[in-house]
CSV table of C-alpha atoms in Angstrom, one decimal:
chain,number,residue,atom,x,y,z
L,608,UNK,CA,-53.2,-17.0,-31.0
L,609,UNK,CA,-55.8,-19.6,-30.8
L,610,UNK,CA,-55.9,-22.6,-32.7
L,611,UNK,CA,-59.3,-21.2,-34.4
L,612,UNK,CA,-57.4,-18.3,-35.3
L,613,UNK,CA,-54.3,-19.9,-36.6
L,614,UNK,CA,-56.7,-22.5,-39.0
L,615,UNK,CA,-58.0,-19.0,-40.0
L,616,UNK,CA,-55.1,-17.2,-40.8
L,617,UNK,CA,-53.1,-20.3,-42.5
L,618,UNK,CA,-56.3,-20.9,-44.3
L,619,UNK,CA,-55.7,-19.2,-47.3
L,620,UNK,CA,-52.5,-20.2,-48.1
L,621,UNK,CA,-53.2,-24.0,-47.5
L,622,UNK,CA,-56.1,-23.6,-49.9
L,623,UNK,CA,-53.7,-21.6,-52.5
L,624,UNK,CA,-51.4,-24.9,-51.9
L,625,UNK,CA,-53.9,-27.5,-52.7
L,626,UNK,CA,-55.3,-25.3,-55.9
L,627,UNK,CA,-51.9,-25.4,-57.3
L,628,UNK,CA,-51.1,-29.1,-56.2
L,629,UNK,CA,-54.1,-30.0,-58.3
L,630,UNK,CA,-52.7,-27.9,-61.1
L,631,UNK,CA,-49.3,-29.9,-60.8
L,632,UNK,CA,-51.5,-33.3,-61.0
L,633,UNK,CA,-52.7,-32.6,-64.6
L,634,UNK,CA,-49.3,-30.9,-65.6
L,635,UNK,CA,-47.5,-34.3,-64.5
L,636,UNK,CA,-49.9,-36.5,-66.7
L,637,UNK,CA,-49.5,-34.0,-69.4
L,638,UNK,CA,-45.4,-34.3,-68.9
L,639,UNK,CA,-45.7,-37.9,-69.0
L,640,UNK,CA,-47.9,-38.1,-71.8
L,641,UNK,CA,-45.1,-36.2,-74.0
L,642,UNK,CA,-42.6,-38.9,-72.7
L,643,UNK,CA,-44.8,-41.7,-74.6
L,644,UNK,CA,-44.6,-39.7,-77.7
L,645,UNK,CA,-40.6,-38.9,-77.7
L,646,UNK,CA,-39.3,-39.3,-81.1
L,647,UNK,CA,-35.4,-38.2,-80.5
L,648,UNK,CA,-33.6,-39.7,-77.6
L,649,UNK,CA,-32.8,-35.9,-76.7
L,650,UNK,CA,-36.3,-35.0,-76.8
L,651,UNK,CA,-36.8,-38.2,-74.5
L,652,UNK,CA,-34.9,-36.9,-71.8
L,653,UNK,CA,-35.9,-33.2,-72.4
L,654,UNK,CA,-39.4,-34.6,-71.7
L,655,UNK,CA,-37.9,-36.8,-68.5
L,656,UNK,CA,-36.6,-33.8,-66.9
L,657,UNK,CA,-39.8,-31.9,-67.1
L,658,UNK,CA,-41.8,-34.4,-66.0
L,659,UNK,CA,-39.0,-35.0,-62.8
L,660,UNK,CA,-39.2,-31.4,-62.4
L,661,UNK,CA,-43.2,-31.8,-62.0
L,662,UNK,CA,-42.8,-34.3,-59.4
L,663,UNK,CA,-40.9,-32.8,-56.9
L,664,UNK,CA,-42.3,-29.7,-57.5
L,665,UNK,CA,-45.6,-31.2,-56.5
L,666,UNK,CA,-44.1,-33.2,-53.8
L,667,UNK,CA,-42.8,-29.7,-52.3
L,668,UNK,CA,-46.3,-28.0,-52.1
L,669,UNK,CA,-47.3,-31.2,-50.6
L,670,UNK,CA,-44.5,-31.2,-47.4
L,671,UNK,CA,-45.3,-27.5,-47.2
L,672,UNK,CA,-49.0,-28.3,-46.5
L,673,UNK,CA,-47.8,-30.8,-44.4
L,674,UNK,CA,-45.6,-28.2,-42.1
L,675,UNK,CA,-48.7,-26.1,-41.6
L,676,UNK,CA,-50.4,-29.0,-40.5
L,677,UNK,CA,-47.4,-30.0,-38.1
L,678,UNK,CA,-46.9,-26.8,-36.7
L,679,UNK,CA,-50.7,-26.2,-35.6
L,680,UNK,CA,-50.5,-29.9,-33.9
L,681,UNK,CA,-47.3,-29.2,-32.6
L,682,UNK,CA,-48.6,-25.6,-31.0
L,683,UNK,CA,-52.1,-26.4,-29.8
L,684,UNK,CA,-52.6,-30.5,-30.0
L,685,UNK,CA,-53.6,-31.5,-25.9
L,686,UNK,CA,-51.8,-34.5,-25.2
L,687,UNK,CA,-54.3,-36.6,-25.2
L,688,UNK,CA,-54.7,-40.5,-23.5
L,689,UNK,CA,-53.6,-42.7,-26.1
L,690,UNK,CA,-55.8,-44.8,-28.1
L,691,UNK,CA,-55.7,-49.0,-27.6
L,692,UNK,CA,-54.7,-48.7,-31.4
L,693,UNK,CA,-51.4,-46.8,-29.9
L,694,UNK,CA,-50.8,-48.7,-27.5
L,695,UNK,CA,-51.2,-52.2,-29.6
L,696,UNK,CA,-48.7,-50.7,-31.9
L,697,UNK,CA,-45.9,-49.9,-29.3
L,698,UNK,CA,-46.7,-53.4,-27.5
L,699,UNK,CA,-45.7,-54.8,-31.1
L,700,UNK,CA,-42.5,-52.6,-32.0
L,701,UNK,CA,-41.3,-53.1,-28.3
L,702,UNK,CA,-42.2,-57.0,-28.8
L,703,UNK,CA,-39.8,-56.7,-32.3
L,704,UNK,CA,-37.5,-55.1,-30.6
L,705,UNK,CA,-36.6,-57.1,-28.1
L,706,UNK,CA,-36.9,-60.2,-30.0
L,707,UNK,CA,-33.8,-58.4,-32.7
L,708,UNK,CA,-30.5,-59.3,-32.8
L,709,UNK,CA,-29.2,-56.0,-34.0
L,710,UNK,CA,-31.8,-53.5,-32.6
L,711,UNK,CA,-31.7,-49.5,-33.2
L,712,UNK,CA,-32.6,-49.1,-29.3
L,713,UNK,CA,-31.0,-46.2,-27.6
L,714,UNK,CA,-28.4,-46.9,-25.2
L,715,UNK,CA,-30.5,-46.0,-22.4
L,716,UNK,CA,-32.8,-49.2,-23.4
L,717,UNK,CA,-35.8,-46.7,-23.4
L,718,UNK,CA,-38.7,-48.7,-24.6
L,719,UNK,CA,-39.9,-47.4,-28.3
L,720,UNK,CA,-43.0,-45.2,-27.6
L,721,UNK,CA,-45.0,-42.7,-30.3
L,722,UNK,CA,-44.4,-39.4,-30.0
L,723,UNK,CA,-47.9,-38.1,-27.5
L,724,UNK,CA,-48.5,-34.7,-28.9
L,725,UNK,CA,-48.8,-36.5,-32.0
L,726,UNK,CA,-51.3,-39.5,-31.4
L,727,UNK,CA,-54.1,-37.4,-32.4
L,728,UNK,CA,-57.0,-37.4,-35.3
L,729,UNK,CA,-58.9,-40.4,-36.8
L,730,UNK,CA,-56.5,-43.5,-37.7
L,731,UNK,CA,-55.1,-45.3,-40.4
L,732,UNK,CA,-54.9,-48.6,-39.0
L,733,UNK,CA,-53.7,-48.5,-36.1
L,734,UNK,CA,-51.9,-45.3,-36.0
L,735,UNK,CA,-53.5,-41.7,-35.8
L,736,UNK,CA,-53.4,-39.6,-38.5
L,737,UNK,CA,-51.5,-36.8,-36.7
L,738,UNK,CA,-48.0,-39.3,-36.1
L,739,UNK,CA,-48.1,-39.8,-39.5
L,740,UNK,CA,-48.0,-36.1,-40.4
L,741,UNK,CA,-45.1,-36.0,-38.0
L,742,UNK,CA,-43.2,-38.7,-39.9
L,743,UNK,CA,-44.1,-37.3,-43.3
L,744,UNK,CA,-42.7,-33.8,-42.3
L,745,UNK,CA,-39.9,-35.2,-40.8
L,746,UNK,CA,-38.9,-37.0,-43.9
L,747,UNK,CA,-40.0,-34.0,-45.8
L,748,UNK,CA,-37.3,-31.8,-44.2
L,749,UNK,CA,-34.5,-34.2,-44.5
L,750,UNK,CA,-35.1,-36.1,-47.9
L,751,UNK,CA,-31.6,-37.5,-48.4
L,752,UNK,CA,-30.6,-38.8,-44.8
L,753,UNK,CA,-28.8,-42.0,-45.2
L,754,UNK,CA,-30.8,-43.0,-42.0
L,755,UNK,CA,-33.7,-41.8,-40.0
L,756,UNK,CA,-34.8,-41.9,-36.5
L,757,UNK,CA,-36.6,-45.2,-35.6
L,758,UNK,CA,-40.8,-43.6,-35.3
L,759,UNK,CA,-40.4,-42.0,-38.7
L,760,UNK,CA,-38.9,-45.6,-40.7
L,761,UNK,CA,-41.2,-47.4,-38.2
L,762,UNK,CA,-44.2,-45.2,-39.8
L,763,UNK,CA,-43.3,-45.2,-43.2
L,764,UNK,CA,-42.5,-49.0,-43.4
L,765,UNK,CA,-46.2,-49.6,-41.5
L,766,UNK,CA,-47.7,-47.4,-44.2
L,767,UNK,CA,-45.8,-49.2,-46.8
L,768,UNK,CA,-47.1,-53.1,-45.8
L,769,UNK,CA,-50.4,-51.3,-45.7
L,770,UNK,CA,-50.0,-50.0,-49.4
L,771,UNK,CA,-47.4,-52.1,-51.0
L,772,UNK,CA,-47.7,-50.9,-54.5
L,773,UNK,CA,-49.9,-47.6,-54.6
L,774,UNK,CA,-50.9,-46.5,-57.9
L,775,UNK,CA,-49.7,-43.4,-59.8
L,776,UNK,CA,-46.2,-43.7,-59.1
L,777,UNK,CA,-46.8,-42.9,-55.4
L,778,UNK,CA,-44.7,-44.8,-53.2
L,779,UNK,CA,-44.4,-45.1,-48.8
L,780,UNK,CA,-41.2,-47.7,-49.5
L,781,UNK,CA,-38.2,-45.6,-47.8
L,782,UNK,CA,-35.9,-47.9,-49.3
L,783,UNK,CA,-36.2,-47.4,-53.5
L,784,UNK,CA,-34.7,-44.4,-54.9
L,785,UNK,CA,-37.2,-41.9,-54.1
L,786,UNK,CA,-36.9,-39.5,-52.0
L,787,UNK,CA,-40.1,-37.7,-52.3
L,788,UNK,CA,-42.8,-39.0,-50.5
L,789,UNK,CA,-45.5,-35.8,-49.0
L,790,UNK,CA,-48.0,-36.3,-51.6
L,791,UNK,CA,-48.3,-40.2,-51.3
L,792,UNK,CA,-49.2,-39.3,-47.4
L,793,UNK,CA,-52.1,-36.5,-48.8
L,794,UNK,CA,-53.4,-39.3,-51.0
L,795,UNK,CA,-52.8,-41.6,-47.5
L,796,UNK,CA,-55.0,-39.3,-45.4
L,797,UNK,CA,-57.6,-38.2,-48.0
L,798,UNK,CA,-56.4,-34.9,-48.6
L,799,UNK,CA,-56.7,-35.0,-52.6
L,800,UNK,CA,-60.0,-33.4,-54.6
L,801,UNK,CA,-63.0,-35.8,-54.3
L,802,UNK,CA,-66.2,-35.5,-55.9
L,803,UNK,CA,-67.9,-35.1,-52.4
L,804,UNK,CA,-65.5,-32.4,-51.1
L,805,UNK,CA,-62.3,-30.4,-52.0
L,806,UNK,CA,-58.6,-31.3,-50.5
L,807,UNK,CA,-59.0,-28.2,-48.7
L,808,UNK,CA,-62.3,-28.9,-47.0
L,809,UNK,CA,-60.7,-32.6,-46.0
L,810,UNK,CA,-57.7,-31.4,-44.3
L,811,UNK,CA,-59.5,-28.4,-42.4
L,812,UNK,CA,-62.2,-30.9,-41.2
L,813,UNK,CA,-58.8,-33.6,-39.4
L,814,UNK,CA,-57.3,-30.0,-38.4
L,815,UNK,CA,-60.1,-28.7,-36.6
L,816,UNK,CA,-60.5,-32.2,-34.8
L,817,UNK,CA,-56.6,-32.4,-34.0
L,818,UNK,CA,-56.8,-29.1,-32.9
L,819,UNK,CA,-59.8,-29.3,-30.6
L,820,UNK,CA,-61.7,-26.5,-32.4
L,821,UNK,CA,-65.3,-26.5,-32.9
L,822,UNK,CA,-66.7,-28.9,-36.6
L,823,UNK,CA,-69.2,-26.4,-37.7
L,824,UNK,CA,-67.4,-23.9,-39.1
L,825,UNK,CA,-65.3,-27.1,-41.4
């Protein structure tokens, strides 16, 4: 299968995904809405349990969007020569880790280093799109690990001093009490519904660049 093929055949079940995300968006509001307007304390919580059950519903059509986009990086991404972006970021973890008292290096004293494959696509500061997709799936698959491995904390707490306090209850802070964090990485890369262009449209058009395939047919 070529990646042109596998954008093909994926395609309509990614675009299935993002119609129904958008559906979940304006069920949430809706949920939350009849939260504000909770007489009875048992209606309160009958309304808090719906809207919950929204969110990580949502948040589950988001990581499997995510794992489509993985998997076609993971199959057909060339390894490519990485960015001065990249390689300012590892000079800076390496420089933090060395400089730590109690540093998460492996015994081996390998220095900290992105994962190739996955240092692909446009970037979002100074890391490409397609590491963060990595870390997001990663954290997607395993959403109550007391601890993760160092890249995926390394790019969620990077995403989090970029976005501190992102709006609509969206969150990159590893650390709080959620555990659901897919769709605050589609609202991160720009894969939401826009006036110019639909969530589908967004993510085919990174795809097709991390994938190497021709833009005119995005």
């Amino acid at each position: 299968m070529s990646p042109e093929t596998y954008l093909k055949e994926t395609a309509p079940a990614v675009e299935a995904m993002f119609k129904a995300l958008n559906g979940f968006n304006w069920e949430k509001m809706a949920a939350f809405v009849d939260i504000t307007k909770a007489r009875t304390f048992s209606d309160l919580q009958e309304h808090k349990e719906r809207f919950y059950g929204k969110h990580v519903a949502r948040d589950v059509l988001a990581g499997a969007i995510l794992q489509v986009a993985y998997s076609g990086i993971e199959k057909y991404s060339k390894r490519p020569e990485k960015s001065e972006g990249v390689c300012e970021f590892e000079r800076a973890m390496n420089d933090l880790i060395k400089d730590a008292e109690k540093s998460r290096q492996p015994r081996d004293k390998r220095p900290f280093r992105l994962p190739e494959k996955f240092c692909v696509g446009r970037s979002i500061g100074l890391l490409p799109i397609g590491v963060i997709i990595y870390a997001a799936r990663n954290l997607h698959h395993h959403p109550f690990e007391k601890r993760w491995s160092v890249v995926n904390e390394v790019v969620f707490n990077y995403l989090h001093q970029g976005w501190p306090t992102p709006p609509n209850g969206l969150s990159f802070n590893i650390y709080d009490e959620n555990v659901f964090y897919s769709y605050s990485v589609l609202s991160a890369l720009g894969w939401v519904y826009r006036q110019e262009q639909t969530a589908h449209q967004a993510y085919e058009s990174d795809l097709r660049q991390m994938l190497g395939c021709s833009a005119d047919k995005a």
